């Protein structure tokens, strides 16, 4: 199967990063307006912490990961739907697609506070109270973020940990 390649485009590269940022900020604003506790986690949280030391060391991420309490899921569905997100539960993952034509990578992925992602993990995810205010969103505190990354310990988690160490 061959894929048709488009031209190189710096504008498309920049726009891809902007779309993730816009998606994160839109979701965060909707959750805040609804009074739902949450924290940005994953690659965006790593980037927020890394920029506090060296903005040139930030990596881009293609999705948005948000930590919520499972008891808030119905309220989250309402809040995110109001700003254009479409809820899906696919392969044991709760996510919100950014519109009807969106792919899973164009989504807000939900991580549940106080729960393990995989049964064999040594510790559960932190609670949303282990967060602090960033410029326009709540971000998981550094210690809790490191705990999540050490628990998951996938290749990208190890890269994120190296980014924090550097």
CSV table of N, CA and C in Angstrom, one decimal:
chain,number,residue,atom,x,y,z
A,1,UNK,N,0.8,-1.2,0.0
A,1,UNK,CA,0.0,0.0,0.0
A,1,UNK,C,0.9,1.2,0.0
A,2,UNK,N,0.7,2.1,-1.0
A,2,UNK,CA,1.6,3.3,-1.0
A,2,UNK,C,0.7,4.5,-0.6
A,3,UNK,N,1.4,5.4,0.0
A,3,UNK,CA,0.8,6.7,0.4
A,3,UNK,C,1.3,7.8,-0.4
A,4,UNK,N,0.4,8.6,-0.9
A,4,UNK,CA,0.8,9.8,-1.6
A,4,UNK,C,1.4,10.9,-0.7
A,5,UNK,N,2.6,11.3,-1.0
A,5,UNK,CA,3.2,12.3,-0.1
A,5,UNK,C,2.9,13.7,-0.6
A,6,UNK,N,2.5,14.6,0.3
A,6,UNK,CA,2.3,16.0,0.0
A,6,UNK,C,3.6,16.7,0.0
A,7,UNK,N,3.6,18.0,-0.3
A,7,UNK,CA,4.9,18.7,-0.3
A,7,UNK,C,5.3,19.0,1.2
A,8,UNK,N,6.6,19.3,1.4
A,8,UNK,CA,7.1,19.7,2.7
A,8,UNK,C,6.4,21.0,3.0
A,9,UNK,N,6.0,21.2,4.3
A,9,UNK,CA,5.4,22.5,4.6
A,9,UNK,C,5.7,22.8,6.1
A,10,UNK,N,6.4,23.9,6.3
A,10,UNK,CA,6.6,24.4,7.6
A,10,UNK,C,5.3,24.8,8.2
A,11,UNK,N,4.5,25.4,7.5
A,11,UNK,CA,3.2,25.9,8.0
A,11,UNK,C,2.4,24.7,8.5
A,12,UNK,N,2.3,23.6,7.8
A,12,UNK,CA,1.6,22.4,8.3
A,12,UNK,C,2.2,21.9,9.6
A,13,UNK,N,3.6,21.9,9.7
A,13,UNK,CA,4.2,21.5,10.9
A,13,UNK,C,3.8,22.3,12.1
A,14,UNK,N,3.8,23.6,11.9
A,14,UNK,CA,3.5,24.6,13.0
A,14,UNK,C,2.0,24.4,13.3
A,15,UNK,N,1.2,24.2,12.3
A,15,UNK,CA,-0.3,24.1,12.6
A,15,UNK,C,-0.6,22.8,13.4
A,16,UNK,N,0.1,21.7,13.1
A,16,UNK,CA,-0.1,20.5,13.8
A,16,UNK,C,0.1,20.7,15.3
A,17,UNK,N,1.2,21.4,15.7
A,17,UNK,CA,1.5,21.7,17.1
A,17,UNK,C,0.4,22.6,17.7
A,18,UNK,N,0.0,23.7,16.9
A,18,UNK,CA,-1.0,24.6,17.4
A,18,UNK,C,-2.3,23.9,17.6
A,19,UNK,N,-2.7,22.9,16.8
A,19,UNK,CA,-4.0,22.2,17.0
A,19,UNK,C,-4.0,21.5,18.3
A,20,UNK,N,-2.9,20.8,18.7
A,20,UNK,CA,-2.9,20.1,20.0
A,20,UNK,C,-3.0,21.1,21.1
A,21,UNK,N,-2.3,22.2,21.0
A,21,UNK,CA,-2.4,23.3,22.1
A,21,UNK,C,-3.8,23.8,22.2
A,22,UNK,N,-4.4,24.1,21.0
A,22,UNK,CA,-5.8,24.6,21.0
A,22,UNK,C,-6.8,23.6,21.6
A,23,UNK,N,-6.6,22.3,21.3
A,23,UNK,CA,-7.4,21.3,21.8
A,23,UNK,C,-7.3,21.2,23.3
A,24,UNK,N,-6.1,21.2,23.8
A,24,UNK,CA,-5.9,21.2,25.3
A,24,UNK,C,-6.5,22.4,26.0
A,25,UNK,N,-6.3,23.6,25.5
A,25,UNK,CA,-6.9,24.8,26.1
A,25,UNK,C,-8.4,24.8,26.0
A,26,UNK,N,-9.0,24.4,24.9
A,26,UNK,CA,-10.4,24.3,24.8
A,26,UNK,C,-11.0,23.4,25.8
A,27,UNK,N,-10.4,22.2,25.9
A,27,UNK,CA,-10.9,21.2,26.9
A,27,UNK,C,-10.7,21.7,28.3
A,28,UNK,N,-9.6,22.3,28.6
A,28,UNK,CA,-9.3,22.8,30.0
A,28,UNK,C,-10.3,23.9,30.3
A,29,UNK,N,-10.6,24.8,29.4
A,29,UNK,CA,-11.5,25.9,29.7
A,29,UNK,C,-12.9,25.4,29.9
A,30,UNK,N,-13.3,24.4,29.1
A,30,UNK,CA,-14.7,23.8,29.3
A,30,UNK,C,-14.8,23.1,30.7
A,31,UNK,N,-13.8,22.4,31.1
A,31,UNK,CA,-13.8,21.7,32.4
A,31,UNK,C,-13.8,22.7,33.5
A,32,UNK,N,-13.0,23.8,33.4
A,32,UNK,CA,-13.0,24.8,34.4
A,32,UNK,C,-14.3,25.5,34.5
A,33,UNK,N,-14.9,25.9,33.4
A,33,UNK,CA,-16.2,26.6,33.4
A,33,UNK,C,-17.3,25.7,34.0
A,34,UNK,N,-17.2,24.4,33.9
A,34,UNK,CA,-18.1,23.5,34.5
A,34,UNK,C,-17.8,23.1,35.9
A,35,UNK,N,-16.7,23.6,36.4
A,35,UNK,CA,-16.3,23.4,37.8
A,35,UNK,C,-15.8,21.9,38.1
A,36,UNK,N,-15.3,21.3,37.0
A,36,UNK,CA,-14.9,19.9,37.1
A,36,UNK,C,-13.4,19.9,37.4
A,37,UNK,N,-12.9,19.2,38.5
A,37,UNK,CA,-11.5,19.1,38.8
A,37,UNK,C,-10.8,18.2,37.8
A,38,UNK,N,-9.6,18.6,37.3
A,38,UNK,CA,-8.9,17.9,36.3
A,38,UNK,C,-7.4,18.3,36.4
A,39,UNK,N,-6.6,17.5,35.7
A,39,UNK,CA,-5.2,17.9,35.5
A,39,UNK,C,-4.7,17.4,34.2
A,40,UNK,N,-4.0,18.3,33.5
A,40,UNK,CA,-3.3,17.9,32.2
A,40,UNK,C,-2.1,17.0,32.6
A,41,UNK,N,-2.0,15.9,32.0
A,41,UNK,CA,-1.0,14.9,32.2
A,41,UNK,C,-0.3,14.6,30.9
A,42,UNK,N,0.5,13.6,30.8
A,42,UNK,CA,1.1,13.1,29.6
A,42,UNK,C,2.1,14.1,29.0
A,43,UNK,N,2.3,14.1,27.7
A,43,UNK,CA,3.3,14.9,27.0
A,43,UNK,C,3.1,16.4,27.2
A,44,UNK,N,1.9,16.9,27.3
A,44,UNK,CA,1.7,18.3,27.5
A,44,UNK,C,2.1,18.7,28.9
A,45,UNK,N,1.9,17.9,29.9
A,45,UNK,CA,2.4,18.2,31.3
A,45,UNK,C,3.9,18.2,31.3
A,46,UNK,N,4.5,17.2,30.6
A,46,UNK,CA,5.9,17.1,30.6
A,46,UNK,C,6.5,18.4,30.0
A,47,UNK,N,5.9,18.8,28.8
A,47,UNK,CA,6.3,20.1,28.2
A,47,UNK,C,6.1,21.3,29.1
A,48,UNK,N,5.1,21.3,29.8
A,48,UNK,CA,4.9,22.5,30.7
A,48,UNK,C,6.0,22.5,31.8
A,49,UNK,N,6.4,21.4,32.3
A,49,UNK,CA,7.4,21.4,33.3
A,49,UNK,C,8.8,21.7,32.7
A,50,UNK,N,9.1,21.1,31.5
A,50,UNK,CA,10.4,21.3,30.8
A,50,UNK,C,10.5,22.7,30.5
A,51,UNK,N,9.5,23.4,30.0
A,51,UNK,CA,9.6,24.8,29.6
A,51,UNK,C,10.0,25.7,30.8
A,52,UNK,N,9.8,25.3,32.0
A,52,UNK,CA,10.1,26.1,33.2
A,52,UNK,C,11.7,26.2,33.3
A,53,UNK,N,12.4,25.3,32.6
A,53,UNK,CA,13.8,25.3,32.7
A,53,UNK,C,14.5,25.6,31.3
A,54,UNK,N,13.9,25.0,30.3
A,54,UNK,CA,14.6,25.1,28.9
A,54,UNK,C,13.5,24.9,27.8
A,55,UNK,N,13.0,26.0,27.3
A,55,UNK,CA,11.9,25.8,26.3
A,55,UNK,C,12.4,25.1,25.0
A,56,UNK,N,13.7,25.2,24.8
A,56,UNK,CA,14.3,24.5,23.5
A,56,UNK,C,14.3,23.0,23.7
A,57,UNK,N,14.1,22.5,24.9
A,57,UNK,CA,14.1,21.1,25.2
A,57,UNK,C,12.7,20.4,25.1
A,58,UNK,N,11.7,21.2,24.7
A,58,UNK,CA,10.3,20.7,24.7
A,58,UNK,C,10.1,19.9,23.5
A,59,UNK,N,9.4,18.7,23.6
A,59,UNK,CA,9.0,17.9,22.5
A,59,UNK,C,7.5,18.1,22.3
A,60,UNK,N,7.1,18.0,21.0
A,60,UNK,CA,5.7,18.1,20.7
A,60,UNK,C,5.0,16.8,21.0
A,61,UNK,N,3.8,16.8,21.2
A,61,UNK,CA,3.0,15.6,21.5
A,61,UNK,C,1.8,15.7,20.5
A,62,UNK,N,1.2,14.6,20.2
A,62,UNK,CA,0.1,14.6,19.2
A,62,UNK,C,-1.3,14.5,19.8
A,63,UNK,N,-1.3,14.2,21.1
A,63,UNK,CA,-2.7,14.2,21.7
A,63,UNK,C,-2.7,14.9,23.1
A,64,UNK,N,-3.8,14.9,23.7
A,64,UNK,CA,-4.0,15.6,25.0
A,64,UNK,C,-4.5,14.5,26.0
A,65,UNK,N,-3.8,14.4,27.1
A,65,UNK,CA,-4.2,13.5,28.2
A,65,UNK,C,-4.6,14.3,29.4
A,66,UNK,N,-5.8,14.0,29.8
A,66,UNK,CA,-6.4,14.7,31.0
A,66,UNK,C,-6.8,13.7,32.1
A,67,UNK,N,-6.4,14.0,33.3
A,67,UNK,CA,-6.8,13.2,34.5
A,67,UNK,C,-8.0,13.7,35.1
A,68,UNK,N,-9.0,12.9,35.3
A,68,UNK,CA,-10.3,13.2,35.9
A,68,UNK,C,-10.7,12.1,36.9
A,69,UNK,N,-11.6,12.4,37.7
A,69,UNK,CA,-12.2,11.3,38.6
A,69,UNK,C,-13.3,10.6,37.7
A,70,UNK,N,-13.4,9.3,37.9
A,70,UNK,CA,-14.4,8.5,37.1
A,70,UNK,C,-15.8,9.0,37.5
A,71,UNK,N,-16.0,9.5,38.7
A,71,UNK,CA,-17.3,10.0,39.1
A,71,UNK,C,-17.7,11.2,38.4
A,72,UNK,N,-16.8,11.9,37.7
A,72,UNK,CA,-17.1,13.1,37.0
A,72,UNK,C,-17.2,12.9,35.5
A,73,UNK,N,-17.2,11.6,35.1
A,73,UNK,CA,-17.2,11.3,33.6
A,73,UNK,C,-18.4,11.9,32.9
A,74,UNK,N,-19.6,11.7,33.5
A,74,UNK,CA,-20.8,12.2,32.8
A,74,UNK,C,-20.8,13.7,32.7
A,75,UNK,N,-20.3,14.4,33.7
A,75,UNK,CA,-20.2,15.9,33.7
A,75,UNK,C,-19.1,16.3,32.6
A,76,UNK,N,-18.1,15.5,32.6
A,76,UNK,CA,-17.0,15.8,31.6
A,76,UNK,C,-17.6,15.6,30.2
A,77,UNK,N,-18.4,14.6,29.9
A,77,UNK,CA,-19.0,14.4,28.6
A,77,UNK,C,-19.8,15.6,28.2
A,78,UNK,N,-20.6,16.1,29.1
A,78,UNK,CA,-21.4,17.3,28.9
A,78,UNK,C,-20.6,18.5,28.6
A,79,UNK,N,-19.6,18.7,29.4
A,79,UNK,CA,-18.7,19.9,29.2
A,79,UNK,C,-18.0,19.9,27.9
A,80,UNK,N,-17.4,18.7,27.6
A,80,UNK,CA,-16.6,18.7,26.4
A,80,UNK,C,-17.4,18.6,25.1
A,81,UNK,N,-18.6,18.0,25.2
A,81,UNK,CA,-19.5,18.0,24.1
A,81,UNK,C,-19.9,19.5,23.7
A,82,UNK,N,-20.1,20.3,24.8
A,82,UNK,CA,-20.5,21.7,24.5
A,82,UNK,C,-19.4,22.5,23.7
A,83,UNK,N,-18.2,22.0,23.7
A,83,UNK,CA,-17.2,22.7,22.9
A,83,UNK,C,-16.7,21.9,21.7
A,84,UNK,N,-17.6,20.9,21.2
A,84,UNK,CA,-17.3,20.2,20.0
A,84,UNK,C,-16.7,18.9,20.0
A,85,UNK,N,-16.4,18.4,21.2
A,85,UNK,CA,-15.8,17.0,21.3
A,85,UNK,C,-16.8,15.9,21.3
A,86,UNK,N,-16.5,14.8,20.8
A,86,UNK,CA,-17.4,13.7,20.6
A,86,UNK,C,-16.8,12.5,21.4
A,87,UNK,N,-17.6,12.0,22.4
A,87,UNK,CA,-17.1,11.0,23.3
A,87,UNK,C,-17.2,9.6,22.6
A,88,UNK,N,-16.1,8.8,22.8
A,88,UNK,CA,-16.0,7.4,22.4
A,88,UNK,C,-15.3,6.6,23.4
A,89,UNK,N,-15.8,5.4,23.6
A,89,UNK,CA,-15.1,4.4,24.4
A,89,UNK,C,-14.6,3.3,23.4
A,90,UNK,N,-13.3,3.2,23.2
A,90,UNK,CA,-12.7,2.3,22.2
A,90,UNK,C,-11.6,1.5,22.8
A,91,UNK,N,-11.7,0.2,22.8
A,91,UNK,CA,-10.6,-0.6,23.3
A,91,UNK,C,-10.2,-0.3,24.7
A,92,UNK,N,-11.2,-0.2,25.6
A,92,UNK,CA,-10.9,0.2,27.0
A,92,UNK,C,-10.4,1.6,27.2
A,93,UNK,N,-10.5,2.4,26.2
A,93,UNK,CA,-10.0,3.8,26.4
A,93,UNK,C,-11.2,4.8,26.2
A,94,UNK,N,-11.3,5.7,27.1
A,94,UNK,CA,-12.2,6.8,27.0
A,94,UNK,C,-11.6,8.0,26.4
A,95,UNK,N,-12.2,8.5,25.3
A,95,UNK,CA,-11.6,9.6,24.6
A,95,UNK,C,-12.6,10.5,24.0
A,96,UNK,N,-12.2,11.7,23.7
A,96,UNK,CA,-13.1,12.7,23.1
A,96,UNK,C,-12.5,13.1,21.8
A,97,UNK,N,-13.1,12.7,20.7
A,97,UNK,CA,-12.6,13.1,19.4
A,97,UNK,C,-12.9,14.6,19.1
A,98,UNK,N,-12.0,15.2,18.4
A,98,UNK,CA,-12.1,16.7,18.2
A,98,UNK,C,-12.9,16.8,16.9
A,99,UNK,N,-14.2,16.4,16.9
A,99,UNK,CA,-15.1,16.6,15.7
A,99,UNK,C,-15.3,15.2,15.1
A,100,UNK,N,-16.3,15.2,14.2
A,100,UNK,CA,-16.8,13.9,13.6
A,100,UNK,C,-15.8,13.3,12.7
A,101,UNK,N,-14.9,14.0,12.1
A,101,UNK,CA,-13.9,13.4,11.2
A,101,UNK,C,-12.6,13.1,11.8
A,102,UNK,N,-12.5,13.4,13.1
A,102,UNK,CA,-11.2,13.2,13.8
A,102,UNK,C,-10.7,11.8,14.0
A,103,UNK,N,-9.4,11.6,14.1
A,103,UNK,CA,-8.8,10.3,14.4
A,103,UNK,C,-8.6,10.3,15.9
A,104,UNK,N,-8.2,9.1,16.4
A,104,UNK,CA,-7.9,8.9,17.9
A,104,UNK,C,-6.8,9.8,18.3
A,105,UNK,N,-5.8,10.1,17.4
A,105,UNK,CA,-4.7,11.0,17.8
A,105,UNK,C,-5.2,12.4,17.8
A,106,UNK,N,-6.3,12.8,17.3
A,106,UNK,CA,-6.9,14.1,17.3
A,106,UNK,C,-7.9,14.1,18.5
A,107,UNK,N,-7.5,13.7,19.6
A,107,UNK,CA,-8.5,13.5,20.7
A,107,UNK,C,-7.9,13.9,22.1
A,108,UNK,N,-8.8,14.0,23.0
A,108,UNK,CA,-8.5,14.2,24.4
A,108,UNK,C,-8.7,12.8,25.0
A,109,UNK,N,-7.6,12.3,25.5
A,109,UNK,CA,-7.6,10.9,26.1
A,109,UNK,C,-7.8,11.1,27.6
A,110,UNK,N,-8.7,10.3,28.2
A,110,UNK,CA,-9.0,10.4,29.6
A,110,UNK,C,-8.3,9.4,30.4
A,111,UNK,N,-7.7,9.8,31.5
A,111,UNK,CA,-7.0,9.0,32.5
A,111,UNK,C,-7.7,9.2,33.8
A,112,UNK,N,-8.0,8.1,34.4
A,112,UNK,CA,-8.8,8.1,35.6
A,112,UNK,C,-8.0,8.2,36.9
A,113,UNK,N,-8.3,9.2,37.7
A,113,UNK,CA,-7.6,9.4,39.0
A,113,UNK,C,-7.9,8.2,39.9
A,114,UNK,N,-6.9,7.8,40.7
A,114,UNK,CA,-7.0,6.8,41.7
A,114,UNK,C,-7.2,5.4,41.1
A,115,UNK,N,-7.0,5.2,39.8
A,115,UNK,CA,-7.2,3.9,39.2
A,115,UNK,C,-5.9,3.5,38.5
A,116,UNK,N,-5.7,2.2,38.3
A,116,UNK,CA,-4.6,1.7,37.6
A,116,UNK,C,-5.0,1.6,36.1
A,117,UNK,N,-4.1,1.9,35.2
A,117,UNK,CA,-4.4,1.8,33.8
A,117,UNK,C,-4.3,0.3,33.4
A,118,UNK,N,-3.3,-0.4,33.9
A,118,UNK,CA,-3.2,-1.9,33.8
A,118,UNK,C,-3.2,-2.5,35.2
A,119,UNK,N,-3.8,-3.6,35.3
A,119,UNK,CA,-4.0,-4.3,36.6
A,119,UNK,C,-2.6,-4.6,37.3
A,120,UNK,N,-1.6,-4.8,36.5
A,120,UNK,CA,-0.3,-5.2,37.1
A,120,UNK,C,0.6,-4.0,37.5
A,121,UNK,N,0.1,-2.8,37.3
A,121,UNK,CA,0.8,-1.7,37.7
A,121,UNK,C,1.0,-1.6,39.3
A,122,UNK,N,2.1,-1.1,39.8
A,122,UNK,CA,2.3,-1.1,41.2
A,122,UNK,C,1.5,-0.1,42.0
A,123,UNK,N,1.2,1.0,41.4
A,123,UNK,CA,0.4,2.0,42.0
A,123,UNK,C,-0.7,2.6,41.1
A,124,UNK,N,-1.7,3.2,41.7
A,124,UNK,CA,-2.8,3.8,41.0
A,124,UNK,C,-2.4,5.2,40.6
A,125,UNK,N,-3.1,5.8,39.6
A,125,UNK,CA,-2.9,7.2,39.2
A,125,UNK,C,-3.2,8.1,40.4
A,126,UNK,N,-2.5,9.3,40.4
A,126,UNK,CA,-2.8,10.2,41.5
A,126,UNK,C,-4.2,10.8,41.3
A,127,UNK,N,-4.6,11.5,42.4
A,127,UNK,CA,-5.8,12.3,42.3
A,127,UNK,C,-5.6,13.6,41.7
A,128,UNK,N,-6.7,14.2,41.2
A,128,UNK,CA,-6.6,15.5,40.5
A,128,UNK,C,-6.1,16.6,41.5
A,129,UNK,N,-6.3,16.4,42.8
A,129,UNK,CA,-5.8,17.4,43.8
A,129,UNK,C,-4.3,17.5,43.8
A,130,UNK,N,-3.6,16.6,43.2
A,130,UNK,CA,-2.1,16.7,43.1
A,130,UNK,C,-1.7,17.4,41.8
A,131,UNK,N,-2.4,18.6,41.7
A,131,UNK,CA,-2.1,19.5,40.5
A,131,UNK,C,-1.9,20.9,41.0
A,132,UNK,N,-1.5,21.7,40.0
A,132,UNK,CA,-1.3,23.1,40.3
A,132,UNK,C,-1.7,23.9,39.1
A,133,UNK,N,-1.9,25.2,39.3
A,133,UNK,CA,-2.3,26.0,38.2
A,133,UNK,C,-1.1,26.4,37.3
A,134,UNK,N,-1.2,26.2,36.0
A,134,UNK,CA,-0.3,26.7,35.0
A,134,UNK,C,-0.9,28.0,34.5
A,135,UNK,N,-0.4,28.5,33.4
A,135,UNK,CA,-0.9,29.7,32.8
A,135,UNK,C,-2.4,29.7,32.5
A,136,UNK,N,-2.8,28.6,31.8
A,136,UNK,CA,-4.2,28.5,31.3
A,136,UNK,C,-4.9,27.2,31.6
A,137,UNK,N,-4.3,26.4,32.5
A,137,UNK,CA,-4.8,25.0,32.7
A,137,UNK,C,-4.2,24.5,34.0
A,138,UNK,N,-4.8,23.4,34.5
A,138,UNK,CA,-4.3,22.7,35.7
A,138,UNK,C,-3.3,21.7,35.2
A,139,UNK,N,-2.1,21.6,35.8
A,139,UNK,CA,-1.1,20.6,35.4
A,139,UNK,C,-0.8,19.7,36.6
A,140,UNK,N,-0.5,18.5,36.4
A,140,UNK,CA,-0.2,17.6,37.5
A,140,UNK,C,1.2,18.0,38.1
A,141,UNK,N,1.2,18.0,39.4
A,141,UNK,CA,2.5,18.3,40.1
A,141,UNK,C,3.6,17.4,39.6
A,142,UNK,N,4.8,17.9,39.7
A,142,UNK,CA,6.0,17.1,39.2
A,142,UNK,C,6.1,15.7,39.8
A,143,UNK,N,6.0,15.6,41.1
A,143,UNK,CA,6.2,14.3,41.7
A,143,UNK,C,5.2,13.3,41.3
A,144,UNK,N,3.9,13.8,41.2
A,144,UNK,CA,2.8,12.9,40.7
A,144,UNK,C,3.0,12.5,39.2
A,145,UNK,N,3.5,13.4,38.4
A,145,UNK,CA,3.8,13.2,37.0
A,145,UNK,C,4.9,12.2,36.8
A,146,UNK,N,5.9,12.3,37.6
A,146,UNK,CA,7.0,11.3,37.6
A,146,UNK,C,6.5,10.0,38.0
A,147,UNK,N,5.7,9.9,39.0
A,147,UNK,CA,5.1,8.6,39.5
A,147,UNK,C,4.3,8.0,38.3
A,148,UNK,N,3.5,8.7,37.6
A,148,UNK,CA,2.8,8.1,36.5
A,148,UNK,C,3.7,7.6,35.4
A,149,UNK,N,4.8,8.4,35.1
A,149,UNK,CA,5.7,7.9,34.1
A,149,UNK,C,6.5,6.7,34.5
A,150,UNK,N,6.9,6.6,35.8
A,150,UNK,CA,7.6,5.5,36.2
A,150,UNK,C,6.7,4.2,36.3
A,151,UNK,N,5.4,4.4,36.6
A,151,UNK,CA,4.5,3.3,36.7
A,151,UNK,C,4.2,2.8,35.3
A,152,UNK,N,3.9,3.6,34.3
A,152,UNK,CA,3.7,3.1,32.9
A,152,UNK,C,4.9,2.6,32.3
A,153,UNK,N,6.0,3.3,32.4
A,153,UNK,CA,7.3,3.0,31.9
A,153,UNK,C,7.4,2.4,30.5
A,154,UNK,N,6.5,2.9,29.6
A,154,UNK,CA,6.7,2.6,28.2
A,154,UNK,C,7.8,3.4,27.6
A,155,UNK,N,8.2,3.1,26.4
A,155,UNK,CA,9.3,3.8,25.8
A,155,UNK,C,9.1,5.3,25.8
A,156,UNK,N,7.9,5.8,25.5
A,156,UNK,CA,7.7,7.3,25.5
A,156,UNK,C,7.7,7.8,26.9
A,157,UNK,N,7.4,7.0,27.9
A,157,UNK,CA,7.5,7.5,29.3
A,157,UNK,C,8.9,7.6,29.7
A,158,UNK,N,9.8,6.7,29.3
A,158,UNK,CA,11.2,6.8,29.5
A,158,UNK,C,11.8,8.0,28.9
A,159,UNK,N,11.4,8.3,27.6
A,159,UNK,CA,11.8,9.5,27.0
A,159,UNK,C,11.4,10.8,27.7
A,160,UNK,N,10.1,10.8,28.2
A,160,UNK,CA,9.6,11.9,29.0
A,160,UNK,C,10.5,12.1,30.3
A,161,UNK,N,10.8,11.0,30.9
A,161,UNK,CA,11.6,11.1,32.1
A,161,UNK,C,13.0,11.6,31.8
A,162,UNK,N,13.6,11.2,30.7
A,162,UNK,CA,14.9,11.7,30.3
A,162,UNK,C,14.8,13.2,30.0
A,163,UNK,N,13.7,13.7,29.4
A,163,UNK,CA,13.5,15.1,29.2
A,163,UNK,C,13.5,15.9,30.5
A,164,UNK,N,12.8,15.3,31.5
A,164,UNK,CA,12.7,16.0,32.8
A,164,UNK,C,14.1,16.1,33.4
A,165,UNK,N,14.9,15.0,33.3
A,165,UNK,CA,16.2,14.9,33.9
A,165,UNK,C,17.2,15.9,33.2
A,166,UNK,N,17.1,16.0,31.9
A,166,UNK,CA,17.9,16.9,31.1
A,166,UNK,C,17.6,18.3,31.4
